[in-house]
Coordinates of C-alpha atoms in Angstrom, one line a residue:
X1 CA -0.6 19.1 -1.6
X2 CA 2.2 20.7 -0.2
X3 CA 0.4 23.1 2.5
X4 CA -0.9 19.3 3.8
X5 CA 2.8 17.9 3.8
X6 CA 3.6 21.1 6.3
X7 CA 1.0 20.1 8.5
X8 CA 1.8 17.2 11.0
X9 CA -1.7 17.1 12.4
X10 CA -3.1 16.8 9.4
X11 CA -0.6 13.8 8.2
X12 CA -1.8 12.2 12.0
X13 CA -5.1 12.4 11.0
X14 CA -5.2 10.8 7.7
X15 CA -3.4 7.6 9.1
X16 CA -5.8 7.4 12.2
X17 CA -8.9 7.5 9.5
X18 CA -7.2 4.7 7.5
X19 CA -6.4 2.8 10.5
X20 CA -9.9 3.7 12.3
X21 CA -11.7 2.7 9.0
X22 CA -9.2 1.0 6.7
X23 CA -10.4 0.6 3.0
X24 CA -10.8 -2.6 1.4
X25 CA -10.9 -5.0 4.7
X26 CA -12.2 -8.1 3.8
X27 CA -10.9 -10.8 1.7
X28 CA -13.1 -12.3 -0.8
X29 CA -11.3 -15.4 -1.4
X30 CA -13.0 -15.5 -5.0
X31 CA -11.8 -17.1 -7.7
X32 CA -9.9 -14.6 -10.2
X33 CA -7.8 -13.0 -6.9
X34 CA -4.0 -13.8 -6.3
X35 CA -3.2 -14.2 -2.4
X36 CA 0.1 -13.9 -0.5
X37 CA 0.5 -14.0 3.3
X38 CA 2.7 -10.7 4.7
X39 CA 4.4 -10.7 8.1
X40 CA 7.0 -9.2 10.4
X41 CA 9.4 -10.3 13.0
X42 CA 9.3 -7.2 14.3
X43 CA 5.8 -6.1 14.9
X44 CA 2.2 -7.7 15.6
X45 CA 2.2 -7.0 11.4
X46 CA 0.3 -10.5 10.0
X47 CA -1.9 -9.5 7.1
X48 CA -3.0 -11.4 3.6
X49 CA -3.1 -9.4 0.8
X50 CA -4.9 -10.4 -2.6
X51 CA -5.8 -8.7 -5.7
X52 CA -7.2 -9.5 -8.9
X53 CA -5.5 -8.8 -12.0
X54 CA -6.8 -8.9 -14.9
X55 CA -4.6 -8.2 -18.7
X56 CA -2.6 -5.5 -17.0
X57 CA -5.0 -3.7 -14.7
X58 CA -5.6 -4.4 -11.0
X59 CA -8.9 -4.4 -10.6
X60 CA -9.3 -4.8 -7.1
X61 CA -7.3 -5.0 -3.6
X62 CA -7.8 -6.1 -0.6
X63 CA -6.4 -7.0 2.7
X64 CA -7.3 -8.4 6.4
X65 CA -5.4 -9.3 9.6
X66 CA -3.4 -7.7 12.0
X67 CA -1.6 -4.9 11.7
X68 CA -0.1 -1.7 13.9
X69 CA -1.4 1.7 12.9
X70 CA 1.1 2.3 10.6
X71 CA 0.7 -1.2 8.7
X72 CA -2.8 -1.2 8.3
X73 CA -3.2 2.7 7.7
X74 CA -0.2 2.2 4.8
X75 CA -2.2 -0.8 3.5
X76 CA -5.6 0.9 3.1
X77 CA -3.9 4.2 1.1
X78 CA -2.7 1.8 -1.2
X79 CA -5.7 -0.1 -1.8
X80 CA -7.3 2.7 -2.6
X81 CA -4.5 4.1 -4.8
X82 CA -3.4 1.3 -6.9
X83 CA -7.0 0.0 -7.5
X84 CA -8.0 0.3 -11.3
X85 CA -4.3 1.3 -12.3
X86 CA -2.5 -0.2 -14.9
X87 CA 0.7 -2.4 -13.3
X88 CA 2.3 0.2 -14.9
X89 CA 0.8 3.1 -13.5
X90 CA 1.0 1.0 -10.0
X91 CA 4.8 0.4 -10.3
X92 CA 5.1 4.0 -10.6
X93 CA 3.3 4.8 -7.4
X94 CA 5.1 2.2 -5.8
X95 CA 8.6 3.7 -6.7
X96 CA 7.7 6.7 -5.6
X97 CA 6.5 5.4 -2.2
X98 CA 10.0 3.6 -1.6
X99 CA 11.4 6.9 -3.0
X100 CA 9.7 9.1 -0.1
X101 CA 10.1 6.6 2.5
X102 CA 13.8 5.8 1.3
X103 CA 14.3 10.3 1.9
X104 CA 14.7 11.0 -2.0
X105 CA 12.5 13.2 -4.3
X106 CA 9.5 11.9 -5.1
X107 CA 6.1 12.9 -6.7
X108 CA 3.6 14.0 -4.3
X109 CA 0.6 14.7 -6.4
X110 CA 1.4 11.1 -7.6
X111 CA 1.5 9.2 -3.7
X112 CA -2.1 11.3 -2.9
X113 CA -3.0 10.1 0.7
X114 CA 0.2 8.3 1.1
X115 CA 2.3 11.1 1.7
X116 CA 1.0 10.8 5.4
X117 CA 3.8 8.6 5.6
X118 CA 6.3 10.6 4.3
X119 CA 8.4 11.2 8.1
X120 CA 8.0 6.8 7.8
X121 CA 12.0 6.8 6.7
X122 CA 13.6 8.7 9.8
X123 CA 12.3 5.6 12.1
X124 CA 14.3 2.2 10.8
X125 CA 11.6 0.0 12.8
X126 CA 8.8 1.4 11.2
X127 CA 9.9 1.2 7.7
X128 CA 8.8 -2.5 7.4
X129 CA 5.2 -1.6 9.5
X130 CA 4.5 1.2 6.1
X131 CA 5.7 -1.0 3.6
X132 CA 4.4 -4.3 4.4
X133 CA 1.0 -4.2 2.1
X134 CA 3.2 -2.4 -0.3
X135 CA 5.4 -5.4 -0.6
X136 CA 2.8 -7.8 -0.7
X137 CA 1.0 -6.0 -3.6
X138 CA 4.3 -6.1 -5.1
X139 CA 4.9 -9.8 -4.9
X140 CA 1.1 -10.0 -6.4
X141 CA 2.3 -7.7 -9.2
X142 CA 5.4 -9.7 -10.1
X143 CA 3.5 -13.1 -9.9
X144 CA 0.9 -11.9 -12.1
X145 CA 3.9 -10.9 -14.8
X146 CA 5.5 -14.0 -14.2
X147 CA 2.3 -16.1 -15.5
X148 CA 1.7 -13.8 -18.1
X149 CA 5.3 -13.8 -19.2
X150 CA 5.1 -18.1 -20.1

């Protein structure tokens, strides 16, 4: 992974797949999925995340709406990289993906795809635009603990 980190065209590319052809673009709306409406003052960012959750894996994630490159790129990685973890494992990822945005260490192997967004932090105003499905996953995640927790 760390030949692809030294390549910014490379980095470019993966975001303009996942923003050509985001992952996990539809809502379902079933029953069994958690919802939560994400959206920024600062950017055309207006997306619904939901996910079901079920025991302590996420079985599924998805999102729809409207979203910059970077907010809908960011919110397709992590569909595809937090699907099927434990909320566990997920936390994790997530840490580490504030972690690398934030400028700290973090685990590259770990963040996979999501690494495209590692230059994210050296830009204030598009910090929110990469993390907005990240925080709405993360409000699912807390919810879902919150229920399980009474």
């Amino acid at each position: 992974m760390s030949d692809l980190l030294k390549n910014p065209a490379i980095l470019r590319e993966i975001i303009m797949d996942h923003y050509q052809y985001p992952r996990n673009h539809e809502l379902t709306n079933q029953e069994g999925y958690r919802q939560v409406h994400m959206a920024s003052e600062s950017c055309i960012d207006d997306i619904y995340v939901e996910a079901k959750i079920n025991q302590q894996t996420i079985e599924d994630i998805r999102f729809d709406g409207v979203a910059c490159t970077l907010g809908t790129a960011s919110t397709s990685i992590m569909s595809e990289l937090l699907k099927g973890k434990t909320i566990a494992d997920a936390r994790r990822i997530m840490d580490e993906y504030y972690q690398m945005i934030d400028g700290k260490e973090y685990d590259e192997d770990l963040l996979q795809e999501a690494v495209a967004f590692q230059n994210v932090g050296k830009q204030a105003n598009r910090i929110k635009c990469a993390t907005i499905g990240w925080k709405g996953m993360e409000e699912l995640l807390k919810e879902s603990e919150d229920e399980h927790d009474q």
